PDB file of C-alpha atoms in Angstrom:
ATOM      1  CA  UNK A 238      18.196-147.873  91.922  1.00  0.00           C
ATOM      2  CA  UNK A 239      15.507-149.480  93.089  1.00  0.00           C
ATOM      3  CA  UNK A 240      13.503-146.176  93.055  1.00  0.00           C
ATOM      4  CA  UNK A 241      14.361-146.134  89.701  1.00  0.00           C
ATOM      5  CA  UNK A 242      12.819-149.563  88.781  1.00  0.00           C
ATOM      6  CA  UNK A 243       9.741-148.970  90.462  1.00  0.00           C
ATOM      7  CA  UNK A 244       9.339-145.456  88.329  1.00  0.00           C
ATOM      8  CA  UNK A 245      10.212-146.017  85.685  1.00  0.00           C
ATOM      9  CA  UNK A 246       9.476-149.882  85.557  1.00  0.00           C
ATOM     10  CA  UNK A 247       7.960-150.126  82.073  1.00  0.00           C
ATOM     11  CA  UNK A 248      11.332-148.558  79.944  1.00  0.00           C
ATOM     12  CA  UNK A 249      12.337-150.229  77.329  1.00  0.00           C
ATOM     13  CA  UNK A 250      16.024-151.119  77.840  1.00  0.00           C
ATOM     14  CA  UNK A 251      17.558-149.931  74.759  1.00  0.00           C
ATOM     15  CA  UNK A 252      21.165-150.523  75.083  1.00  0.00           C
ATOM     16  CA  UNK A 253      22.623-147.480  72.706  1.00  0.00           C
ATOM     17  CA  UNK A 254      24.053-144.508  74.340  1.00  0.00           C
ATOM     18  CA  UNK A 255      24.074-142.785  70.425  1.00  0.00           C
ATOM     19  CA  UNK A 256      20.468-142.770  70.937  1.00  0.00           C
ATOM     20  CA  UNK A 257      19.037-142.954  74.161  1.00  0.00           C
ATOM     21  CA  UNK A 258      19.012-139.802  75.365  1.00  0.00           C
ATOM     22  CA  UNK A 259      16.991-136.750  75.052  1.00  0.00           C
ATOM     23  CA  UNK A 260      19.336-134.617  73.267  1.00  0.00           C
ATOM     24  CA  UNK A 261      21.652-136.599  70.481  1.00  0.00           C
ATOM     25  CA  UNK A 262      24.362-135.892  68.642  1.00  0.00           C
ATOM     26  CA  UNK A 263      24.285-134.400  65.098  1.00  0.00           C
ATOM     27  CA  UNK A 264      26.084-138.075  63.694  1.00  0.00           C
ATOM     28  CA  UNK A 265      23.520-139.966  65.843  1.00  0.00           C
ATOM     29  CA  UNK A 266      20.729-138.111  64.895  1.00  0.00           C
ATOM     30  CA  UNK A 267      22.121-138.676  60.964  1.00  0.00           C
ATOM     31  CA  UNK A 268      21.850-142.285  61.346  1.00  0.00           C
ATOM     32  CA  UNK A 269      19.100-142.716  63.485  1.00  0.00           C
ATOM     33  CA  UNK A 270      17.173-140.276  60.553  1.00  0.00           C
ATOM     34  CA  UNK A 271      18.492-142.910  57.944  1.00  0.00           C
ATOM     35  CA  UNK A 272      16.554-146.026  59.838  1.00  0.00           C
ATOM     36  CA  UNK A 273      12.897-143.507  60.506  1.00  0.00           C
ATOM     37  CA  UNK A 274      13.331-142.600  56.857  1.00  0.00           C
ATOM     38  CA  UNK A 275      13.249-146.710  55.570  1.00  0.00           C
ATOM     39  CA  UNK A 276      10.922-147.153  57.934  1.00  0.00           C
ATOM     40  CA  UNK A 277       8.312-144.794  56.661  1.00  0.00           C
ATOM     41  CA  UNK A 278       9.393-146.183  52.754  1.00  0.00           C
ATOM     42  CA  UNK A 279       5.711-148.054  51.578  1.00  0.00           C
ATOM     43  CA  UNK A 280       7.876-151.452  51.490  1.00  0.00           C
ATOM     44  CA  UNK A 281      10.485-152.653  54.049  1.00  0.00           C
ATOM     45  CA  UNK A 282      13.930-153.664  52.179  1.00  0.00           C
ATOM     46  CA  UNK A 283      16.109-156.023  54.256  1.00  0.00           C
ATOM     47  CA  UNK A 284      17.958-154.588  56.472  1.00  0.00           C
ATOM     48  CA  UNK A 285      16.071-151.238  56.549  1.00  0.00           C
ATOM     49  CA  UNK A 286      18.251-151.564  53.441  1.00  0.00           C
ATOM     50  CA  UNK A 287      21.574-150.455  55.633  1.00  0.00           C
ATOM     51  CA  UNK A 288      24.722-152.136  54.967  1.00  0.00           C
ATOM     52  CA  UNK A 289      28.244-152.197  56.958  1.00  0.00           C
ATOM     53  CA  UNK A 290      28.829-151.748  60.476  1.00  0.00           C
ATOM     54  CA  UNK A 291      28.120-147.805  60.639  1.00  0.00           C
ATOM     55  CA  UNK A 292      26.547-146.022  63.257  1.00  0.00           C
ATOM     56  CA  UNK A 293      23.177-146.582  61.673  1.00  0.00           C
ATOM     57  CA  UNK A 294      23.688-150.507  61.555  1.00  0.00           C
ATOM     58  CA  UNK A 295      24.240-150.899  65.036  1.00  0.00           C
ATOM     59  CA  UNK A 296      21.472-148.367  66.118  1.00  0.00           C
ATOM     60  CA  UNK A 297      19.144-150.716  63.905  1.00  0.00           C
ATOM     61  CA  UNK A 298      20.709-153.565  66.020  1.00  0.00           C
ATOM     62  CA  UNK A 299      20.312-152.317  69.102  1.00  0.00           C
ATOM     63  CA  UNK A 300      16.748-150.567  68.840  1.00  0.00           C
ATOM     64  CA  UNK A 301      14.963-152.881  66.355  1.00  0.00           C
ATOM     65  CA  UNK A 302      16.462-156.359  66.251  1.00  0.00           C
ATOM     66  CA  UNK A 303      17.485-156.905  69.834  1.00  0.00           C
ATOM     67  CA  UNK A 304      14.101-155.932  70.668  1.00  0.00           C
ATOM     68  CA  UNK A 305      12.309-158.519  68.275  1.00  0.00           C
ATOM     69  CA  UNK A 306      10.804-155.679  66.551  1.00  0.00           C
ATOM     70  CA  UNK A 307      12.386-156.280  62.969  1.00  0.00           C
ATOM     71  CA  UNK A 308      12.891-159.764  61.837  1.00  0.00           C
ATOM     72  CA  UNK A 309      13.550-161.143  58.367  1.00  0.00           C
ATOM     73  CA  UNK A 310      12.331-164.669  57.507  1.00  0.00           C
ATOM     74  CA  UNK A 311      13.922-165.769  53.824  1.00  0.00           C
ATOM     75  CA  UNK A 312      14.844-162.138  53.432  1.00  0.00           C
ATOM     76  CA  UNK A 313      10.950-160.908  54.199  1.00  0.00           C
ATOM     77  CA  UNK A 314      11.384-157.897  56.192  1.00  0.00           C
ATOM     78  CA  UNK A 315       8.538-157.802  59.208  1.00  0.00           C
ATOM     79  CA  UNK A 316       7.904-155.495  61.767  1.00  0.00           C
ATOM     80  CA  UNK A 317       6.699-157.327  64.928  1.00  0.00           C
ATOM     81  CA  UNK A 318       4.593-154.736  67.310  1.00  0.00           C
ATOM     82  CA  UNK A 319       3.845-157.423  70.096  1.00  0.00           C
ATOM     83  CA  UNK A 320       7.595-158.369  70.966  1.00  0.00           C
ATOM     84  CA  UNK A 321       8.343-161.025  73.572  1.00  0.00           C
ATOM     85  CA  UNK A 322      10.273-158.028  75.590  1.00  0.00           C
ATOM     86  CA  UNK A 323       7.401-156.729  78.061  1.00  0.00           C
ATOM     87  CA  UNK A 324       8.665-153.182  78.005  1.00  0.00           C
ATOM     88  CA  UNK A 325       9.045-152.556  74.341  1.00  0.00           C
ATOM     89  CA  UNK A 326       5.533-154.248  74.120  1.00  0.00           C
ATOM     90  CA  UNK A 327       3.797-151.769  76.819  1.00  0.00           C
ATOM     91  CA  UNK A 328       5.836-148.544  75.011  1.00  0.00           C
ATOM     92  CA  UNK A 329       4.616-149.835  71.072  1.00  0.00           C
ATOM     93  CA  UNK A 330       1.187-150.607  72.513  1.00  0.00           C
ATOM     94  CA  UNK A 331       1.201-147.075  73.915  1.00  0.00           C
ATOM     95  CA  UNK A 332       1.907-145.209  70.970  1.00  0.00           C
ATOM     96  CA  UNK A 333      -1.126-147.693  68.930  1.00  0.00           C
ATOM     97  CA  UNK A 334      -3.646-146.935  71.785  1.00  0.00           C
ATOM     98  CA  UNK A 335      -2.821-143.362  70.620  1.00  0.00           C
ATOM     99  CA  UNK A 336      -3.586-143.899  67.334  1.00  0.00           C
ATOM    100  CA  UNK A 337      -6.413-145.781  68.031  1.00  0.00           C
ATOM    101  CA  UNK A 338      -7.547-143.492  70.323  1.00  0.00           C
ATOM    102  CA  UNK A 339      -8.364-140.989  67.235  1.00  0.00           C
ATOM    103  CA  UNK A 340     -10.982-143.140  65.958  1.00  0.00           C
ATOM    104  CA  UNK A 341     -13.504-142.291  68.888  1.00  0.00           C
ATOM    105  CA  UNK A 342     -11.912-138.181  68.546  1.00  0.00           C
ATOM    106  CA  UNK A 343     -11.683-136.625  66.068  1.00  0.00           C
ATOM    107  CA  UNK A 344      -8.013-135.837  66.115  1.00  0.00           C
ATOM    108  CA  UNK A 345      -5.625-136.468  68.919  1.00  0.00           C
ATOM    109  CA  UNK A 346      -2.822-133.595  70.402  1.00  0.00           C
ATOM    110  CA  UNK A 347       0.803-135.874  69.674  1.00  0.00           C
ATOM    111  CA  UNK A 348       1.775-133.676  72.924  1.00  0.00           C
ATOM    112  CA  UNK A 349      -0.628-136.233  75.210  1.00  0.00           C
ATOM    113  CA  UNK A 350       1.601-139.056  73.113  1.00  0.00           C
ATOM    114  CA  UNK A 351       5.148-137.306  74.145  1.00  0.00           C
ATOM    115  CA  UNK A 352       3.611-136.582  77.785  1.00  0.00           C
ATOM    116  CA  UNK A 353       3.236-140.602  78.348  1.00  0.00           C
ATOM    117  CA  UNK A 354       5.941-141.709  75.989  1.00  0.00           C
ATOM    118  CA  UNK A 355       8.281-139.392  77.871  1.00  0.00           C
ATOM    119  CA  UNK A 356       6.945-139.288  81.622  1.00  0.00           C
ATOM    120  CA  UNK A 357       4.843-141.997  82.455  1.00  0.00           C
ATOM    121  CA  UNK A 358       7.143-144.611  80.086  1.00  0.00           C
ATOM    122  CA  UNK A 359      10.513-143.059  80.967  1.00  0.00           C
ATOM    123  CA  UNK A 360      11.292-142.585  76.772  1.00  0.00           C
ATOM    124  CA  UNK A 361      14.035-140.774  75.654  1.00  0.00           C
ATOM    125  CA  UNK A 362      13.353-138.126  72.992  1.00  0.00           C
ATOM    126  CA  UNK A 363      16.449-139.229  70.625  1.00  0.00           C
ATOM    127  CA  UNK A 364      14.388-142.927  70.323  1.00  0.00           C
ATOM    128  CA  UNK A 365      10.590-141.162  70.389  1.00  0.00           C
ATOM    129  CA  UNK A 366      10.448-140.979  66.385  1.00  0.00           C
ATOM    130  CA  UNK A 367      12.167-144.138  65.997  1.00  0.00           C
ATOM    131  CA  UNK A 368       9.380-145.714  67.403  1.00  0.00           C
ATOM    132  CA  UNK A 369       6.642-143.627  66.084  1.00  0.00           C
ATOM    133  CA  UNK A 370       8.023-144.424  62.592  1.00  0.00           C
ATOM    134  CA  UNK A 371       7.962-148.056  63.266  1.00  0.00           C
ATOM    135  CA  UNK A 372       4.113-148.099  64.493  1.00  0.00           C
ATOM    136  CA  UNK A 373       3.181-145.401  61.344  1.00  0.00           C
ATOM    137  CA  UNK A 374       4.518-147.871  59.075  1.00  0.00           C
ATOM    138  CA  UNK A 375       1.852-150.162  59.899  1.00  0.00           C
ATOM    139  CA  UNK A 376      -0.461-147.485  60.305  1.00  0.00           C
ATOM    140  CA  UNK A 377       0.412-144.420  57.768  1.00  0.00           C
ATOM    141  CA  UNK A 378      -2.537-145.589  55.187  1.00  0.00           C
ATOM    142  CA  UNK A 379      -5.612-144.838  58.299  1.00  0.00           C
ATOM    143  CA  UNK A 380      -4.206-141.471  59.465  1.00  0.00           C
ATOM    144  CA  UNK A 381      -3.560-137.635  58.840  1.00  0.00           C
ATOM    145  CA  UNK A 382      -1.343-135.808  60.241  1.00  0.00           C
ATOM    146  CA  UNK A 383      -1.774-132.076  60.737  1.00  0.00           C
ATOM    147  CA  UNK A 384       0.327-129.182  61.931  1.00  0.00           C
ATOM    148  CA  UNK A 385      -1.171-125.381  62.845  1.00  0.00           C
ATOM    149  CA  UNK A 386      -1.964-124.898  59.377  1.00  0.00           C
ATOM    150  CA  UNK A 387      -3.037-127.936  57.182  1.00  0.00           C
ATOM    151  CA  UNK A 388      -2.450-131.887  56.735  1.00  0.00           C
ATOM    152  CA  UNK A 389       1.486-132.552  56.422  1.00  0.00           C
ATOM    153  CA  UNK A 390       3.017-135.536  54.746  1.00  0.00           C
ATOM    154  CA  UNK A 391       4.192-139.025  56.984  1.00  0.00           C
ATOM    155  CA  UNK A 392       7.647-138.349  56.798  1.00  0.00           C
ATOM    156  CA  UNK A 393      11.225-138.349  57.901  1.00  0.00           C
ATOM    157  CA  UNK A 394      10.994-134.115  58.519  1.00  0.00           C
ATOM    158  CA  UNK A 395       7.533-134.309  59.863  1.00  0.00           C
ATOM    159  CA  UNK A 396       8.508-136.587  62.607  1.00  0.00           C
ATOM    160  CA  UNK A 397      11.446-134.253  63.854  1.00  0.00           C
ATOM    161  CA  UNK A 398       9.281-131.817  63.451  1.00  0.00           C
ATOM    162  CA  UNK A 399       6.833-133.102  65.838  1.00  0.00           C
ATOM    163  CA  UNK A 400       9.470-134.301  68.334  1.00  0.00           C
ATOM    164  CA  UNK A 401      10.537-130.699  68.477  1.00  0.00           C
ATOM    165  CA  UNK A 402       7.177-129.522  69.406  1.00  0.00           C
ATOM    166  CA  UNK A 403       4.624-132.243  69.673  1.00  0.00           C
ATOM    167  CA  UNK A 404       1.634-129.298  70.441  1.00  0.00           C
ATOM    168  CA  UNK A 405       2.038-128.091  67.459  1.00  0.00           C
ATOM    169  CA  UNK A 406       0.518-131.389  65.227  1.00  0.00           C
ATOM    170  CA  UNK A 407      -2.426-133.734  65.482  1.00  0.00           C
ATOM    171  CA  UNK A 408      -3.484-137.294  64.340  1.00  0.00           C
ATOM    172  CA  UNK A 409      -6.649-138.530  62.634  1.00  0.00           C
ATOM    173  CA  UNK A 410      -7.869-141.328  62.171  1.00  0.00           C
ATOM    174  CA  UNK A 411      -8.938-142.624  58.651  1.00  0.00           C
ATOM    175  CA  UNK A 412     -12.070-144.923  59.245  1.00  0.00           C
ATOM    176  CA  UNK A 413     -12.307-146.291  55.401  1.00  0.00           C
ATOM    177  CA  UNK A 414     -14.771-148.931  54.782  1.00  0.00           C
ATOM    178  CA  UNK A 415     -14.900-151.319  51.713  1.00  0.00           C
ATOM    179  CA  UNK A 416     -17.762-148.738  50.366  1.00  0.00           C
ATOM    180  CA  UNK A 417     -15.256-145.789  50.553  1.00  0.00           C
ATOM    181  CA  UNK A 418     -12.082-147.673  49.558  1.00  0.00           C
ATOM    182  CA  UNK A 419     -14.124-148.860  46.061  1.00  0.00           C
ATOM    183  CA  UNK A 420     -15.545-145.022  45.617  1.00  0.00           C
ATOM    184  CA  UNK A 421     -11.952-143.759  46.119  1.00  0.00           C
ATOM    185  CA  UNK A 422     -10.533-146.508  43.711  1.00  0.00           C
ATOM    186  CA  UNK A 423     -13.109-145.734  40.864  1.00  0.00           C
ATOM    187  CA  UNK A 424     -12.004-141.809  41.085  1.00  0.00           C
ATOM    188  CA  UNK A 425      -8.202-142.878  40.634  1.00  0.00           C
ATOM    189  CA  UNK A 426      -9.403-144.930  38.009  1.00  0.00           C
ATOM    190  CA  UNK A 427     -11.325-142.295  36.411  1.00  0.00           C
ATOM    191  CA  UNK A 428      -8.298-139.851  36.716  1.00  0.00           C
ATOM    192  CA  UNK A 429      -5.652-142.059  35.394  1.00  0.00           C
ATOM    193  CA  UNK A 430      -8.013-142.208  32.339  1.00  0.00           C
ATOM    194  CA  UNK A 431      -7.932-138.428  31.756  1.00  0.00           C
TER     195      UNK A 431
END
């Protein structure tokens, strides 16, 4: 045990055996799909929009809520990426630093994310997207995603897609300034015209 703490001392404890292991269950991996899905949604309903006391309600519980990750103030959804909880701080802050780290590349492998995520963090690959999707929901505007072949959409498939092979897709960074943000306004403006 004590082994254990000292390896593996920055692990989130996520108390949900549905979800916290590497290989899940066909019903987990349905409801833990339902919560990444509202995640990745442009605006946060309350609740992740889940209702009940289903699987996917207390996997929301248990990865989100306990963790101070997702609060609601006056029925404002918010996602909090600095929680009080140390561990689930170092693991979010992680997968950002990733992100991050594709402004100074220009793309980044999401196999080096799943090699610290999963080794050097002691992350289970059933939680891995569930995570990811809470961190892209902040971020999904400022990057691309690729696989082998071309950009891919931020979504629900695309994540299982990369935590079934994480060599096979990058991330890049979107540095937009004001300057490019007005140019690429003015063209949707122009198009919405035609």
């Amino acid at each position: 045990s004590s082994i254990c703490d000292v390896v593996y001392s920055h692990t989130p404890i996520v108390n949900n055996e549905a979800v916290n292991k590497n290989d899940i269950t066909t019903v987990a991996a349905n409801s833990r799909n339902k919560i990444i899905a509202a995640l990745l949604r442009n605006d946060l309903e309350p609740n992740l929009g889940l209702s009940g006391s289903g699987q996917e309600v207390s996997i929301m519980r248990s990865t989100l809520i306990r963790t101070g990750i997702w609060s609601e103030n006056n029925g404002l959804p918010m996602i909090n990426l600095t929680p009080d909880d140390e561990r689930m701080r170092y693991m979010l802050t992680a997968i950002i630093s990733f992100i991050d780290s594709a402004k100074e590349r220009d793309s980044v492998s999401f196999s080096d994310l799943y090699a610290l995520l999963s080794h050097h963090i002691g992350l289970r690959k059933g939680l891995i997207p569930l995570y990811l999707a809470v961190v892209l929901h902040e971020y999904k505007k400022h990057v691309i995603i690729r696989d082998q072949y071309s950009q891919v959409s931020v979504s629900l498939e695309v994540l299982l897609q990369i935590n079934a092979d994480p060599s096979a897709f990058t991330l890049t960074y979107l540095d937009w300034d004001p300057e490019k943000e007005r140019y690429i306004q003015e063209l949707a403006h122009l198009f919405r015209e035609n």
